[in-house]
mmCIF file of C-alpha atoms in Angstrom:
data_model
loop_
_atom_site.group_PDB
_atom_site.id
_atom_site.type_symbol
_atom_site.label_atom_id
_atom_site.label_comp_id
_atom_site.label_asym_id
_atom_site.label_seq_id
_atom_site.Cartn_x
_atom_site.Cartn_y
_atom_site.Cartn_z
ATOM 1 C CA UNK A 200 -10.979 -132.467 -29.084
ATOM 2 C CA UNK A 201 -8.522 -130.112 -27.440
ATOM 3 C CA UNK A 202 -6.023 -132.959 -27.064
ATOM 4 C CA UNK A 203 -6.998 -136.355 -28.449
ATOM 5 C CA UNK A 204 -3.779 -137.838 -27.035
ATOM 6 C CA UNK A 205 -4.680 -136.936 -23.457
ATOM 7 C CA UNK A 206 -5.729 -139.912 -21.297
ATOM 8 C CA UNK A 207 -9.468 -140.208 -20.700
ATOM 9 C CA UNK A 208 -9.964 -142.434 -17.659
ATOM 10 C CA UNK A 209 -13.776 -142.054 -17.758
ATOM 11 C CA UNK A 210 -13.901 -143.526 -21.257
ATOM 12 C CA UNK A 211 -10.565 -144.469 -22.865
ATOM 13 C CA UNK A 212 -12.228 -144.784 -26.283
ATOM 14 C CA UNK A 213 -12.032 -140.964 -26.462
ATOM 15 C CA UNK A 214 -8.248 -141.000 -26.243
ATOM 16 C CA UNK A 215 -5.746 -141.978 -28.920
ATOM 17 C CA UNK A 216 -4.086 -144.802 -26.971
ATOM 18 C CA UNK A 217 -7.360 -146.123 -25.560
ATOM 19 C CA UNK A 218 -9.041 -146.258 -28.956
ATOM 20 C CA UNK A 219 -6.038 -147.772 -30.731
ATOM 21 C CA UNK A 220 -5.899 -150.469 -28.083
ATOM 22 C CA UNK A 221 -9.382 -151.469 -29.274
ATOM 23 C CA UNK A 222 -8.398 -151.451 -32.952
ATOM 24 C CA UNK A 223 -9.511 -147.957 -33.993
ATOM 25 C CA UNK A 224 -7.178 -145.616 -35.883
ATOM 26 C CA UNK A 225 -7.520 -142.848 -33.303
ATOM 27 C CA UNK A 226 -9.641 -141.306 -30.587
ATOM 28 C CA UNK A 227 -13.382 -141.423 -31.211
ATOM 29 C CA UNK A 228 -15.395 -138.216 -30.943
ATOM 30 C CA UNK A 229 -18.381 -138.750 -28.621
ATOM 31 C CA UNK A 230 -21.742 -139.438 -30.236
ATOM 32 C CA UNK A 231 -23.547 -136.678 -28.353
ATOM 33 C CA UNK A 232 -20.949 -134.177 -29.550
ATOM 34 C CA UNK A 233 -21.352 -135.258 -33.173
ATOM 35 C CA UNK A 234 -25.134 -135.030 -32.849
ATOM 36 C CA UNK A 235 -24.714 -131.551 -31.397
ATOM 37 C CA UNK A 236 -23.049 -130.334 -34.587
ATOM 38 C CA UNK A 237 -26.354 -130.929 -36.414
ATOM 39 C CA UNK A 238 -28.307 -128.624 -34.082
ATOM 40 C CA UNK A 239 -27.705 -125.465 -36.150
ATOM 41 C CA UNK A 240 -29.173 -127.127 -39.247
ATOM 42 C CA UNK A 241 -32.139 -128.493 -37.284
ATOM 43 C CA UNK A 242 -32.961 -125.134 -35.712
ATOM 44 C CA UNK A 243 -32.586 -123.412 -39.079
ATOM 45 C CA UNK A 244 -35.076 -125.878 -40.588
ATOM 46 C CA UNK A 245 -37.594 -126.383 -37.759
ATOM 47 C CA UNK A 246 -37.183 -123.197 -35.764
ATOM 48 C CA UNK A 247 -36.065 -122.615 -32.192
ATOM 49 C CA UNK A 248 -39.308 -124.140 -30.880
ATOM 50 C CA UNK A 249 -37.738 -127.542 -31.712
ATOM 51 C CA UNK A 250 -35.463 -126.988 -28.710
ATOM 52 C CA UNK A 251 -38.498 -126.832 -26.419
ATOM 53 C CA UNK A 252 -40.887 -129.249 -28.123
ATOM 54 C CA UNK A 253 -39.229 -131.444 -30.713
ATOM 55 C CA UNK A 254 -37.458 -134.751 -31.148
ATOM 56 C CA UNK A 255 -34.544 -136.575 -32.708
ATOM 57 C CA UNK A 256 -33.993 -140.269 -33.469
ATOM 58 C CA UNK A 257 -30.354 -140.903 -34.407
ATOM 59 C CA UNK A 258 -28.095 -143.900 -34.924
ATOM 60 C CA UNK A 259 -24.298 -143.726 -34.962
ATOM 61 C CA UNK A 260 -23.089 -145.892 -37.839
ATOM 62 C CA UNK A 261 -19.394 -145.123 -38.204
ATOM 63 C CA UNK A 262 -16.673 -143.618 -35.984
ATOM 64 C CA UNK A 263 -15.912 -139.913 -36.197
ATOM 65 C CA UNK A 264 -12.317 -138.849 -35.588
ATOM 66 C CA UNK A 265 -11.040 -135.413 -34.486
ATOM 67 C CA UNK A 266 -9.659 -134.478 -37.924
ATOM 68 C CA UNK A 267 -12.742 -135.524 -39.912
ATOM 69 C CA UNK A 268 -14.634 -132.922 -41.947
ATOM 70 C CA UNK A 269 -18.364 -133.573 -41.611
ATOM 71 C CA UNK A 270 -21.282 -132.767 -43.887
ATOM 72 C CA UNK A 271 -24.693 -132.351 -42.246
ATOM 73 C CA UNK A 272 -27.718 -132.902 -44.480
ATOM 74 C CA UNK A 273 -31.321 -132.412 -43.401
ATOM 75 C CA UNK A 274 -34.115 -133.256 -45.851
ATOM 76 C CA UNK A 275 -37.539 -131.647 -45.973
ATOM 77 C CA UNK A 276 -39.069 -134.790 -44.435
ATOM 78 C CA UNK A 277 -36.720 -134.597 -41.426
ATOM 79 C CA UNK A 278 -34.241 -137.238 -42.576
ATOM 80 C CA UNK A 279 -30.848 -136.440 -41.047
ATOM 81 C CA UNK A 280 -27.449 -137.597 -42.307
ATOM 82 C CA UNK A 281 -23.987 -136.698 -41.031
ATOM 83 C CA UNK A 282 -21.191 -138.012 -43.207
ATOM 84 C CA UNK A 283 -17.462 -137.956 -43.903
ATOM 85 C CA UNK A 284 -17.143 -138.004 -47.667
ATOM 86 C CA UNK A 285 -19.343 -140.871 -48.860
ATOM 87 C CA UNK A 286 -19.315 -142.586 -45.458
ATOM 88 C CA UNK A 287 -22.457 -142.128 -43.372
ATOM 89 C CA UNK A 288 -21.523 -141.639 -39.708
ATOM 90 C CA UNK A 289 -24.942 -140.672 -38.305
ATOM 91 C CA UNK A 290 -28.406 -141.176 -39.748
ATOM 92 C CA UNK A 291 -31.842 -140.580 -38.360
ATOM 93 C CA UNK A 292 -34.839 -138.306 -38.362
ATOM 94 C CA UNK A 293 -35.927 -135.175 -36.503
ATOM 95 C CA UNK A 294 -39.269 -133.460 -36.100
ATOM 96 C CA UNK A 295 -41.228 -130.796 -34.281
ATOM 97 C CA UNK A 296 -43.872 -131.472 -31.647
ATOM 98 C CA UNK A 297 -44.498 -134.821 -29.972
ATOM 99 C CA UNK A 298 -42.150 -137.670 -30.798
ATOM 100 C CA UNK A 299 -44.101 -140.458 -32.537
ATOM 101 C CA UNK A 300 -42.361 -143.095 -30.400
ATOM 102 C CA UNK A 301 -42.614 -141.367 -27.001
ATOM 103 C CA UNK A 302 -45.086 -143.930 -25.614
ATOM 104 C CA UNK A 303 -42.502 -146.667 -26.244
ATOM 105 C CA UNK A 304 -40.176 -145.242 -23.597
ATOM 106 C CA UNK A 305 -40.381 -146.431 -20.019
ATOM 107 C CA UNK A 306 -41.142 -143.739 -17.458
ATOM 108 C CA UNK A 307 -40.165 -143.828 -13.799
ATOM 109 C CA UNK A 308 -42.143 -141.906 -11.229
ATOM 110 C CA UNK A 309 -40.472 -138.830 -9.788
ATOM 111 C CA UNK A 310 -37.650 -139.908 -7.463
ATOM 112 C CA UNK A 311 -35.341 -138.152 -5.009
ATOM 113 C CA UNK A 312 -31.625 -137.907 -5.847
ATOM 114 C CA UNK A 313 -29.273 -140.538 -4.451
ATOM 115 C CA UNK A 314 -25.566 -140.533 -3.840
ATOM 116 C CA UNK A 315 -23.442 -142.324 -6.391
ATOM 117 C CA UNK A 316 -22.785 -145.980 -5.686
ATOM 118 C CA UNK A 317 -19.674 -146.367 -3.530
ATOM 119 C CA UNK A 318 -17.959 -148.407 -4.666
ATOM 120 C CA UNK A 319 -19.492 -148.559 -8.119
ATOM 121 C CA UNK A 320 -19.721 -152.169 -9.284
ATOM 122 C CA UNK A 321 -18.289 -153.080 -12.652
ATOM 123 C CA UNK A 322 -21.118 -153.459 -15.181
ATOM 124 C CA UNK A 323 -21.152 -156.927 -16.708
ATOM 125 C CA UNK A 324 -23.713 -159.163 -18.437
ATOM 126 C CA UNK A 325 -24.147 -160.923 -15.090
ATOM 127 C CA UNK A 326 -25.365 -157.836 -13.232
ATOM 128 C CA UNK A 327 -26.900 -155.643 -15.947
ATOM 129 C CA UNK A 328 -30.054 -154.343 -14.190
ATOM 130 C CA UNK A 329 -32.781 -155.107 -16.724
ATOM 131 C CA UNK A 330 -36.119 -153.720 -15.562
ATOM 132 C CA UNK A 331 -34.542 -151.953 -12.596
ATOM 133 C CA UNK A 332 -34.078 -148.291 -11.807
ATOM 134 C CA UNK A 333 -30.679 -146.663 -11.952
ATOM 135 C CA UNK A 334 -29.576 -144.404 -9.113
ATOM 136 C CA UNK A 335 -31.190 -140.990 -9.503
ATOM 137 C CA UNK A 336 -28.869 -137.974 -9.645
ATOM 138 C CA UNK A 337 -29.289 -134.232 -9.485
ATOM 139 C CA UNK A 338 -27.315 -132.003 -11.812
ATOM 140 C CA UNK A 339 -27.208 -128.280 -12.425
ATOM 141 C CA UNK A 340 -25.168 -127.147 -15.418
ATOM 142 C CA UNK A 341 -24.081 -123.599 -14.813
ATOM 143 C CA UNK A 342 -24.023 -120.861 -17.387
ATOM 144 C CA UNK A 343 -20.213 -120.878 -17.240
ATOM 145 C CA UNK A 344 -20.042 -124.639 -17.831
ATOM 146 C CA UNK A 345 -22.639 -124.562 -20.595
ATOM 147 C CA UNK A 346 -20.990 -121.687 -22.458
ATOM 148 C CA UNK A 347 -17.567 -123.361 -22.182
ATOM 149 C CA UNK A 348 -19.082 -126.530 -23.605
ATOM 150 C CA UNK A 349 -20.603 -124.598 -26.502
ATOM 151 C CA UNK A 350 -17.308 -122.857 -27.259
ATOM 152 C CA UNK A 351 -14.910 -125.742 -26.734
ATOM 153 C CA UNK A 352 -16.878 -128.810 -27.809
ATOM 154 C CA UNK A 353 -19.511 -127.571 -30.249
ATOM 155 C CA UNK A 354 -17.977 -124.437 -31.820
ATOM 156 C CA UNK A 355 -21.440 -123.029 -31.178
ATOM 157 C CA UNK A 356 -22.163 -119.311 -31.499
ATOM 158 C CA UNK A 357 -25.967 -119.083 -31.505
ATOM 159 C CA UNK A 358 -27.280 -116.570 -28.966
ATOM 160 C CA UNK A 359 -29.879 -119.181 -27.998
ATOM 161 C CA UNK A 360 -27.188 -120.887 -25.905
ATOM 162 C CA UNK A 361 -25.528 -117.863 -24.293
ATOM 163 C CA UNK A 362 -26.621 -115.463 -21.585
ATOM 164 C CA UNK A 363 -28.396 -115.679 -18.258
ATOM 165 C CA UNK A 364 -31.582 -117.179 -19.731
ATOM 166 C CA UNK A 365 -29.902 -119.453 -22.284
ATOM 167 C CA UNK A 366 -31.245 -122.815 -23.271
ATOM 168 C CA UNK A 367 -29.198 -125.894 -22.428
ATOM 169 C CA UNK A 368 -27.557 -127.180 -25.594
ATOM 170 C CA UNK A 369 -29.188 -130.381 -26.976
ATOM 171 C CA UNK A 370 -25.838 -132.181 -26.922
ATOM 172 C CA UNK A 371 -25.674 -131.645 -23.141
ATOM 173 C CA UNK A 372 -29.208 -132.996 -22.799
ATOM 174 C CA UNK A 373 -28.377 -136.012 -24.969
ATOM 175 C CA UNK A 374 -25.339 -136.869 -22.837
ATOM 176 C CA UNK A 375 -27.179 -137.086 -19.506
ATOM 177 C CA UNK A 376 -27.916 -140.856 -19.727
ATOM 178 C CA UNK A 377 -24.160 -141.468 -19.890
ATOM 179 C CA UNK A 378 -23.568 -139.728 -16.579
ATOM 180 C CA UNK A 379 -26.606 -141.424 -15.092
ATOM 181 C CA UNK A 380 -25.267 -144.898 -15.816
ATOM 182 C CA UNK A 381 -21.873 -143.898 -14.417
ATOM 183 C CA UNK A 382 -23.722 -142.854 -11.237
ATOM 184 C CA UNK A 383 -24.566 -146.528 -10.665
ATOM 185 C CA UNK A 384 -21.809 -148.503 -12.406
ATOM 186 C CA UNK A 385 -18.203 -148.453 -13.466
ATOM 187 C CA UNK A 386 -17.907 -149.370 -17.146
ATOM 188 C CA UNK A 387 -16.028 -148.720 -20.367
ATOM 189 C CA UNK A 388 -14.461 -148.312 -22.828
ATOM 190 C CA UNK A 389 -17.951 -147.558 -24.154
ATOM 191 C CA UNK A 390 -19.448 -146.442 -27.455
ATOM 192 C CA UNK A 391 -22.692 -144.503 -27.884
ATOM 193 C CA UNK A 392 -24.677 -146.190 -30.683
ATOM 194 C CA UNK A 393 -28.171 -144.621 -30.757
ATOM 195 C CA UNK A 394 -30.451 -142.065 -29.115
ATOM 196 C CA UNK A 395 -34.091 -141.124 -29.219
ATOM 197 C CA UNK A 396 -34.471 -137.701 -27.627
ATOM 198 C CA UNK A 397 -37.715 -135.863 -26.903
ATOM 199 C CA UNK A 398 -37.567 -132.239 -25.750
ATOM 200 C CA UNK A 399 -40.713 -131.557 -23.726
ATOM 201 C CA UNK A 400 -40.223 -127.983 -22.573
ATOM 202 C CA UNK A 401 -37.542 -125.308 -22.323
ATOM 203 C CA UNK A 402 -34.450 -126.444 -20.406
ATOM 204 C CA UNK A 403 -32.188 -123.670 -19.183
ATOM 205 C CA UNK A 404 -28.691 -123.228 -17.848
ATOM 206 C CA UNK A 405 -28.421 -122.910 -14.053
ATOM 207 C CA UNK A 406 -31.553 -125.057 -13.756
ATOM 208 C CA UNK A 407 -31.396 -127.968 -11.265
ATOM 209 C CA UNK A 408 -32.429 -131.204 -12.960
ATOM 210 C CA UNK A 409 -33.371 -134.543 -11.445
ATOM 211 C CA UNK A 410 -32.183 -137.297 -13.776
ATOM 212 C CA UNK A 411 -33.637 -140.770 -13.322
ATOM 213 C CA UNK A 412 -33.775 -143.831 -15.502
ATOM 214 C CA UNK A 413 -34.359 -147.512 -15.913
ATOM 215 C CA UNK A 414 -32.540 -150.238 -17.815
ATOM 216 C CA UNK A 415 -34.962 -151.379 -20.505
ATOM 217 C CA UNK A 416 -32.993 -154.185 -22.089
ATOM 218 C CA UNK A 417 -29.542 -155.553 -22.835
ATOM 219 C CA UNK A 418 -28.235 -157.685 -25.672
ATOM 220 C CA UNK A 419 -25.065 -158.985 -27.304
ATOM 221 C CA UNK A 420 -24.079 -158.417 -30.922
ATOM 222 C CA UNK A 421 -20.841 -159.335 -32.673
ATOM 223 C CA UNK A 422 -19.140 -159.922 -29.327
ATOM 224 C CA UNK A 423 -20.140 -156.526 -27.896
ATOM 225 C CA UNK A 424 -22.469 -156.060 -24.928
ATOM 226 C CA UNK A 425 -25.170 -153.410 -25.314
ATOM 227 C CA UNK A 426 -27.409 -151.665 -22.796
ATOM 228 C CA UNK A 427 -30.549 -149.642 -23.482
ATOM 229 C CA UNK A 428 -31.646 -147.187 -20.788
ATOM 230 C CA UNK A 429 -34.658 -144.882 -20.717
ATOM 231 C CA UNK A 430 -34.020 -141.580 -18.951
ATOM 232 C CA UNK A 431 -36.170 -138.656 -17.894
ATOM 233 C CA UNK A 432 -34.929 -135.192 -16.940
ATOM 234 C CA UNK A 433 -37.234 -133.314 -14.564
ATOM 235 C CA UNK A 434 -37.169 -130.032 -12.737
ATOM 236 C CA UNK A 435 -37.393 -130.066 -8.948
ATOM 237 C CA UNK A 436 -41.168 -129.801 -9.179
ATOM 238 C CA UNK A 437 -41.342 -133.088 -11.075
ATOM 239 C CA UNK A 438 -42.150 -131.582 -14.471
ATOM 240 C CA UNK A 439 -40.539 -133.527 -17.320
ATOM 241 C CA UNK A 440 -38.013 -131.548 -19.371
ATOM 242 C CA UNK A 441 -36.797 -134.286 -21.714
ATOM 243 C CA UNK A 442 -37.024 -138.027 -22.194
ATOM 244 C CA UNK A 443 -34.306 -140.102 -23.798
ATOM 245 C CA UNK A 444 -33.721 -143.684 -24.915
ATOM 246 C CA UNK A 445 -29.952 -144.232 -24.934
ATOM 247 C CA UNK A 446 -28.203 -147.249 -26.447
ATOM 248 C CA UNK A 447 -24.522 -147.932 -25.878
ATOM 249 C CA UNK A 448 -21.909 -150.648 -26.014
ATOM 250 C CA UNK A 449 -20.769 -150.889 -22.418
ATOM 251 C CA UNK A 450 -18.413 -153.824 -22.903
ATOM 252 C CA UNK A 451 -16.415 -154.139 -26.115
ATOM 253 C CA UNK A 452 -15.592 -157.530 -27.523
ATOM 254 C CA UNK A 453 -12.220 -158.622 -28.850
ATOM 255 C CA UNK A 454 -10.018 -156.148 -30.656
ATOM 256 C CA UNK A 455 -11.334 -155.088 -34.047
#
């Protein structure tokens, strides 16, 4: 983080004061960002084709703070572990080709973009939209934005993510369900807890994407309220670029 002490009105959990107010020792680094730091190891192991036709299934087990030093381990069978010392922060599995769980994800038909809800209702257990579509949004991440993200957030230097025909970084793809939910609802502080991400074809910078999704389920655990949304990224022709199951705590319980 460039400045962990800076206020983060979109999600206060990523600021020092906001996180400490919820009982954490400091600002939490976003889950998609932490996952993104494993991309170099995944590409080294599986090849760059993983970016176009590969998958990841990850669970965020422990907070990551801005000063943490992480170790990324990737086994021959695809088992992934990101840890701080002996503490496992992220665990999961990655693989090339079709994701073995892809048929478990809900898939909306191609939809036209909609304006963000105005005003955006506060997301609560009373109005969580189980089985309903979220408001579809269109996004186009420019080369300038994507390269700044790679430099500033990921410390990424691979030529795969720079230039006029660069691929969109997997961490940017993984974060799209967050922005999609914010397109329909006001919520937070929030914590990303799990993702299943399937890359279906090459996704490039400067490429308009139609992002749609549906709320699959919601549940409570240890006083926290969780939401699980299935998201699909398509090009303007309706071709699927990626599909994602995203799980997050959208309403934190009492202070830790």
